């Protein structure tokens, strides 16, 4: 697994950013797009009052869990306030902007992934909400972070990653 010691922005989908110096992220070797689920990156955003990202549009699903502090997310023009214990889901194709509160910046855990079946899972379980309040996902994200020690290849990670992500959705 590659740990990104310096932030590396894919300028094709992120048009504006600030405060990424305190972010830790990991990512497996890129997949070929044929697996049912492929992780792009996962990591931790440490508190930084300048942290902000604007995506146009998102190329993947993103699930983020706010551990502490406050922030905001704007998805397709609709703005939401975030605080500790909130989780949000960004879909591929979403235009979004998110960032920390200046006075009480958040710490958050996150995973970015591509999946052929995840839209169907969201539809079948009737998950319309983009923001979910009050569910502690610390243990699930610890399981995601543990993937780093299993392998650096998506073809070896997609089954355990799928299990974790489905448990988050349930």
PDB file of C-alpha atoms in Angstrom:
ATOM      1  CA  UNK A   1       0.000   0.000   0.000  1.00  0.00           C
ATOM      2  CA  UNK A   2       1.349   3.401  -0.855  1.00  0.00           C
ATOM      3  CA  UNK A   3       1.260   6.041   1.864  1.00  0.00           C
ATOM      4  CA  UNK A   4       1.099   9.484   0.373  1.00  0.00           C
ATOM      5  CA  UNK A   5       3.482  11.545   2.487  1.00  0.00           C
ATOM      6  CA  UNK A   6       2.778  14.635   0.486  1.00  0.00           C
ATOM      7  CA  UNK A   7      -0.627  15.432  -0.861  1.00  0.00           C
ATOM      8  CA  UNK A   8      -1.086  14.672  -4.508  1.00  0.00           C
ATOM      9  CA  UNK A   9      -4.146  16.168  -6.162  1.00  0.00           C
ATOM     10  CA  UNK A  10      -5.710  14.707  -9.273  1.00  0.00           C
ATOM     11  CA  UNK A  11      -6.435  18.003 -10.979  1.00  0.00           C
ATOM     12  CA  UNK A  12      -8.929  16.352 -13.315  1.00  0.00           C
ATOM     13  CA  UNK A  13     -11.609  16.107 -10.594  1.00  0.00           C
ATOM     14  CA  UNK A  14     -10.488  18.533  -7.864  1.00  0.00           C
ATOM     15  CA  UNK A  15     -10.648  22.141  -9.006  1.00  0.00           C
ATOM     16  CA  UNK A  16      -9.919  23.922  -5.717  1.00  0.00           C
ATOM     17  CA  UNK A  17      -8.288  22.849  -2.470  1.00  0.00           C
ATOM     18  CA  UNK A  18      -6.536  24.130   0.626  1.00  0.00           C
ATOM     19  CA  UNK A  19      -5.152  22.696   3.861  1.00  0.00           C
ATOM     20  CA  UNK A  20      -4.274  19.201   2.656  1.00  0.00           C
ATOM     21  CA  UNK A  21      -0.867  19.207   4.341  1.00  0.00           C
ATOM     22  CA  UNK A  22      -2.316  17.522   7.457  1.00  0.00           C
ATOM     23  CA  UNK A  23      -4.056  14.722   5.599  1.00  0.00           C
ATOM     24  CA  UNK A  24      -2.815  11.112   5.604  1.00  0.00           C
ATOM     25  CA  UNK A  25      -3.915   8.896   2.762  1.00  0.00           C
ATOM     26  CA  UNK A  26      -3.246   5.422   1.462  1.00  0.00           C
ATOM     27  CA  UNK A  27      -4.027   3.839  -1.842  1.00  0.00           C
ATOM     28  CA  UNK A  28      -3.596   0.482  -3.523  1.00  0.00           C
ATOM     29  CA  UNK A  29      -2.145  -0.080  -6.943  1.00  0.00           C
ATOM     30  CA  UNK A  30      -4.701   1.127  -9.460  1.00  0.00           C
ATOM     31  CA  UNK A  31      -7.106  -1.501 -10.735  1.00  0.00           C
ATOM     32  CA  UNK A  32      -8.202  -2.192 -14.259  1.00  0.00           C
ATOM     33  CA  UNK A  33     -11.840  -1.191 -13.698  1.00  0.00           C
ATOM     34  CA  UNK A  34     -13.205  -4.718 -13.993  1.00  0.00           C
ATOM     35  CA  UNK A  35     -13.539  -5.581 -10.304  1.00  0.00           C
ATOM     36  CA  UNK A  36     -16.925  -5.108  -8.602  1.00  0.00           C
ATOM     37  CA  UNK A  37     -15.306  -2.638  -6.195  1.00  0.00           C
ATOM     38  CA  UNK A  38     -11.974  -0.820  -6.379  1.00  0.00           C
ATOM     39  CA  UNK A  39     -10.537   1.393  -3.675  1.00  0.00           C
ATOM     40  CA  UNK A  40      -8.933   4.613  -4.896  1.00  0.00           C
ATOM     41  CA  UNK A  41      -7.700   5.972  -1.565  1.00  0.00           C
ATOM     42  CA  UNK A  42      -8.586   6.078   2.114  1.00  0.00           C
ATOM     43  CA  UNK A  43      -7.282   8.083   5.005  1.00  0.00           C
ATOM     44  CA  UNK A  44      -7.592  10.595   7.789  1.00  0.00           C
ATOM     45  CA  UNK A  45      -8.024  14.341   7.528  1.00  0.00           C
ATOM     46  CA  UNK A  46      -6.572  15.912  10.656  1.00  0.00           C
ATOM     47  CA  UNK A  47      -8.036  19.187  11.997  1.00  0.00           C
ATOM     48  CA  UNK A  48      -7.039  22.159   9.864  1.00  0.00           C
ATOM     49  CA  UNK A  49      -9.078  25.364   9.781  1.00  0.00           C
ATOM     50  CA  UNK A  50      -8.040  25.930   6.140  1.00  0.00           C
ATOM     51  CA  UNK A  51      -9.113  22.503   4.844  1.00  0.00           C
ATOM     52  CA  UNK A  52     -11.375  22.678   1.783  1.00  0.00           C
ATOM     53  CA  UNK A  53     -11.924  20.650  -1.397  1.00  0.00           C
ATOM     54  CA  UNK A  54     -14.095  21.344  -4.432  1.00  0.00           C
ATOM     55  CA  UNK A  55     -14.791  18.482  -6.876  1.00  0.00           C
ATOM     56  CA  UNK A  56     -16.234  18.912 -10.376  1.00  0.00           C
ATOM     57  CA  UNK A  57     -17.642  16.168 -10.557  1.00  0.00           C
ATOM     58  CA  UNK A  58     -16.594  13.344  -8.256  1.00  0.00           C
ATOM     59  CA  UNK A  59     -15.238  10.331 -10.180  1.00  0.00           C
ATOM     60  CA  UNK A  60     -16.088   7.873  -7.403  1.00  0.00           C
ATOM     61  CA  UNK A  61     -18.121   7.150  -4.305  1.00  0.00           C
ATOM     62  CA  UNK A  62     -16.802   8.855  -1.182  1.00  0.00           C
ATOM     63  CA  UNK A  63     -17.874   7.979   2.338  1.00  0.00           C
ATOM     64  CA  UNK A  64     -16.589  10.243   5.099  1.00  0.00           C
ATOM     65  CA  UNK A  65     -17.135  10.039   8.848  1.00  0.00           C
ATOM     66  CA  UNK A  66     -16.629  13.117  11.054  1.00  0.00           C
ATOM     67  CA  UNK A  67     -14.769  11.999  14.188  1.00  0.00           C
ATOM     68  CA  UNK A  68     -14.606  15.377  15.914  1.00  0.00           C
ATOM     69  CA  UNK A  69     -15.119  19.060  15.212  1.00  0.00           C
ATOM     70  CA  UNK A  70     -17.379  20.698  12.656  1.00  0.00           C
ATOM     71  CA  UNK A  71     -17.517  21.416   8.960  1.00  0.00           C
ATOM     72  CA  UNK A  72     -19.800  21.555   5.949  1.00  0.00           C
ATOM     73  CA  UNK A  73     -20.544  19.806   2.699  1.00  0.00           C
ATOM     74  CA  UNK A  74     -22.288  21.162  -0.360  1.00  0.00           C
ATOM     75  CA  UNK A  75     -23.583  18.443  -2.729  1.00  0.00           C
ATOM     76  CA  UNK A  76     -25.073  19.500  -6.065  1.00  0.00           C
ATOM     77  CA  UNK A  77     -25.842  22.948  -4.650  1.00  0.00           C
ATOM     78  CA  UNK A  78     -27.370  21.831  -1.329  1.00  0.00           C
ATOM     79  CA  UNK A  79     -25.365  22.758   1.776  1.00  0.00           C
ATOM     80  CA  UNK A  80     -25.273  20.697   4.990  1.00  0.00           C
ATOM     81  CA  UNK A  81     -23.649  21.409   8.352  1.00  0.00           C
ATOM     82  CA  UNK A  82     -21.516  18.614   9.785  1.00  0.00           C
ATOM     83  CA  UNK A  83     -20.443  17.739  13.311  1.00  0.00           C
ATOM     84  CA  UNK A  84     -18.915  14.809  15.180  1.00  0.00           C
ATOM     85  CA  UNK A  85     -20.796  11.575  14.497  1.00  0.00           C
ATOM     86  CA  UNK A  86     -22.025  12.593  11.018  1.00  0.00           C
ATOM     87  CA  UNK A  87     -21.358  10.514   7.911  1.00  0.00           C
ATOM     88  CA  UNK A  88     -21.884  11.642   4.339  1.00  0.00           C
ATOM     89  CA  UNK A  89     -21.972   9.883   0.995  1.00  0.00           C
ATOM     90  CA  UNK A  90     -20.876  11.467  -2.267  1.00  0.00           C
ATOM     91  CA  UNK A  91     -21.894   9.677  -5.482  1.00  0.00           C
ATOM     92  CA  UNK A  92     -19.967   9.574  -8.752  1.00  0.00           C
ATOM     93  CA  UNK A  93     -21.019  12.567 -10.819  1.00  0.00           C
ATOM     94  CA  UNK A  94     -21.808  14.750  -7.809  1.00  0.00           C
ATOM     95  CA  UNK A  95     -20.539  18.296  -7.772  1.00  0.00           C
ATOM     96  CA  UNK A  96     -19.408  18.886  -4.229  1.00  0.00           C
ATOM     97  CA  UNK A  97     -17.428  21.130  -1.956  1.00  0.00           C
ATOM     98  CA  UNK A  98     -16.543  20.358   1.637  1.00  0.00           C
ATOM     99  CA  UNK A  99     -14.396  21.800   4.364  1.00  0.00           C
ATOM    100  CA  UNK A 100     -13.681  22.402   8.023  1.00  0.00           C
ATOM    101  CA  UNK A 101     -15.185  24.952  10.341  1.00  0.00           C
ATOM    102  CA  UNK A 102     -12.547  27.620  11.010  1.00  0.00           C
ATOM    103  CA  UNK A 103     -13.170  27.767  14.776  1.00  0.00           C
ATOM    104  CA  UNK A 104     -13.642  24.014  15.357  1.00  0.00           C
ATOM    105  CA  UNK A 105     -12.084  22.159  12.391  1.00  0.00           C
ATOM    106  CA  UNK A 106     -13.059  18.554  11.969  1.00  0.00           C
ATOM    107  CA  UNK A 107     -11.087  15.366  11.941  1.00  0.00           C
ATOM    108  CA  UNK A 108     -12.582  12.831   9.553  1.00  0.00           C
ATOM    109  CA  UNK A 109     -12.024   9.343   8.213  1.00  0.00           C
ATOM    110  CA  UNK A 110     -12.732   8.697   4.551  1.00  0.00           C
ATOM    111  CA  UNK A 111     -12.666   6.212   1.711  1.00  0.00           C
ATOM    112  CA  UNK A 112     -12.917   6.813  -2.041  1.00  0.00           C
ATOM    113  CA  UNK A 113     -13.912   3.865  -4.222  1.00  0.00           C
ATOM    114  CA  UNK A 114     -15.443   2.846  -7.523  1.00  0.00           C
ATOM    115  CA  UNK A 115     -18.122   0.178  -7.712  1.00  0.00           C
ATOM    116  CA  UNK A 116     -20.394  -1.246 -10.397  1.00  0.00           C
ATOM    117  CA  UNK A 117     -23.014  -2.419  -7.901  1.00  0.00           C
ATOM    118  CA  UNK A 118     -23.043   0.285  -5.221  1.00  0.00           C
ATOM    119  CA  UNK A 119     -25.765   2.365  -6.902  1.00  0.00           C
ATOM    120  CA  UNK A 120     -27.967  -0.733  -6.859  1.00  0.00           C
ATOM    121  CA  UNK A 121     -27.216  -1.350  -3.178  1.00  0.00           C
ATOM    122  CA  UNK A 122     -28.200   2.227  -2.318  1.00  0.00           C
ATOM    123  CA  UNK A 123     -31.384   1.885  -4.400  1.00  0.00           C
ATOM    124  CA  UNK A 124     -32.374  -1.516  -2.948  1.00  0.00           C
ATOM    125  CA  UNK A 125     -31.909  -0.326   0.633  1.00  0.00           C
ATOM    126  CA  UNK A 126     -33.706   2.949  -0.163  1.00  0.00           C
ATOM    127  CA  UNK A 127     -30.840   5.101   1.081  1.00  0.00           C
ATOM    128  CA  UNK A 128     -31.793   8.583  -0.056  1.00  0.00           C
ATOM    129  CA  UNK A 129     -30.054  10.526   2.675  1.00  0.00           C
ATOM    130  CA  UNK A 130     -26.628  11.903   1.921  1.00  0.00           C
ATOM    131  CA  UNK A 131     -26.003  12.795   5.577  1.00  0.00           C
ATOM    132  CA  UNK A 132     -26.441  10.216   8.331  1.00  0.00           C
ATOM    133  CA  UNK A 133     -26.321  11.437  11.925  1.00  0.00           C
ATOM    134  CA  UNK A 134     -25.251   9.669  15.087  1.00  0.00           C
ATOM    135  CA  UNK A 135     -23.806   6.355  13.921  1.00  0.00           C
ATOM    136  CA  UNK A 136     -20.327   5.606  15.260  1.00  0.00           C
ATOM    137  CA  UNK A 137     -18.273   4.255  12.369  1.00  0.00           C
ATOM    138  CA  UNK A 138     -14.919   4.263  14.170  1.00  0.00           C
ATOM    139  CA  UNK A 139     -14.688   0.449  14.216  1.00  0.00           C
ATOM    140  CA  UNK A 140     -15.619   0.130  10.532  1.00  0.00           C
ATOM    141  CA  UNK A 141     -12.993   2.681   9.527  1.00  0.00           C
ATOM    142  CA  UNK A 142     -10.412   0.908  11.685  1.00  0.00           C
ATOM    143  CA  UNK A 143     -11.210  -2.163   9.562  1.00  0.00           C
ATOM    144  CA  UNK A 144     -10.698  -0.085   6.417  1.00  0.00           C
ATOM    145  CA  UNK A 145      -7.367   1.207   7.728  1.00  0.00           C
ATOM    146  CA  UNK A 146      -6.330  -2.396   8.494  1.00  0.00           C
ATOM    147  CA  UNK A 147      -6.627  -3.162   4.761  1.00  0.00           C
ATOM    148  CA  UNK A 148      -3.348  -1.304   4.412  1.00  0.00           C
ATOM    149  CA  UNK A 149      -1.559  -4.236   6.040  1.00  0.00           C
ATOM    150  CA  UNK A 150      -3.284  -6.927   3.911  1.00  0.00           C
ATOM    151  CA  UNK A 151      -2.220  -5.997   0.405  1.00  0.00           C
ATOM    152  CA  UNK A 152      -1.511  -3.175  -2.002  1.00  0.00           C
ATOM    153  CA  UNK A 153      -3.600  -4.712  -4.788  1.00  0.00           C
ATOM    154  CA  UNK A 154      -7.286  -4.130  -5.424  1.00  0.00           C
ATOM    155  CA  UNK A 155      -7.766  -7.704  -6.644  1.00  0.00           C
ATOM    156  CA  UNK A 156      -6.801  -8.880  -3.133  1.00  0.00           C
ATOM    157  CA  UNK A 157      -8.694  -6.128  -1.269  1.00  0.00           C
ATOM    158  CA  UNK A 158     -12.072  -5.916  -2.958  1.00  0.00           C
ATOM    159  CA  UNK A 159     -13.739  -8.768  -1.055  1.00  0.00           C
ATOM    160  CA  UNK A 160     -12.860  -7.549   2.481  1.00  0.00           C
ATOM    161  CA  UNK A 161     -13.475  -3.941   1.400  1.00  0.00           C
ATOM    162  CA  UNK A 162     -16.892  -4.879   0.013  1.00  0.00           C
ATOM    163  CA  UNK A 163     -17.824  -6.569   3.291  1.00  0.00           C
ATOM    164  CA  UNK A 164     -16.844  -3.470   5.285  1.00  0.00           C
ATOM    165  CA  UNK A 165     -18.633  -1.015   2.980  1.00  0.00           C
ATOM    166  CA  UNK A 166     -21.819  -3.085   2.904  1.00  0.00           C
ATOM    167  CA  UNK A 167     -21.780  -3.210   6.730  1.00  0.00           C
ATOM    168  CA  UNK A 168     -21.462   0.591   6.786  1.00  0.00           C
ATOM    169  CA  UNK A 169     -24.456   0.932   4.480  1.00  0.00           C
ATOM    170  CA  UNK A 170     -26.546  -1.467   6.568  1.00  0.00           C
TER     171      UNK A 170
END
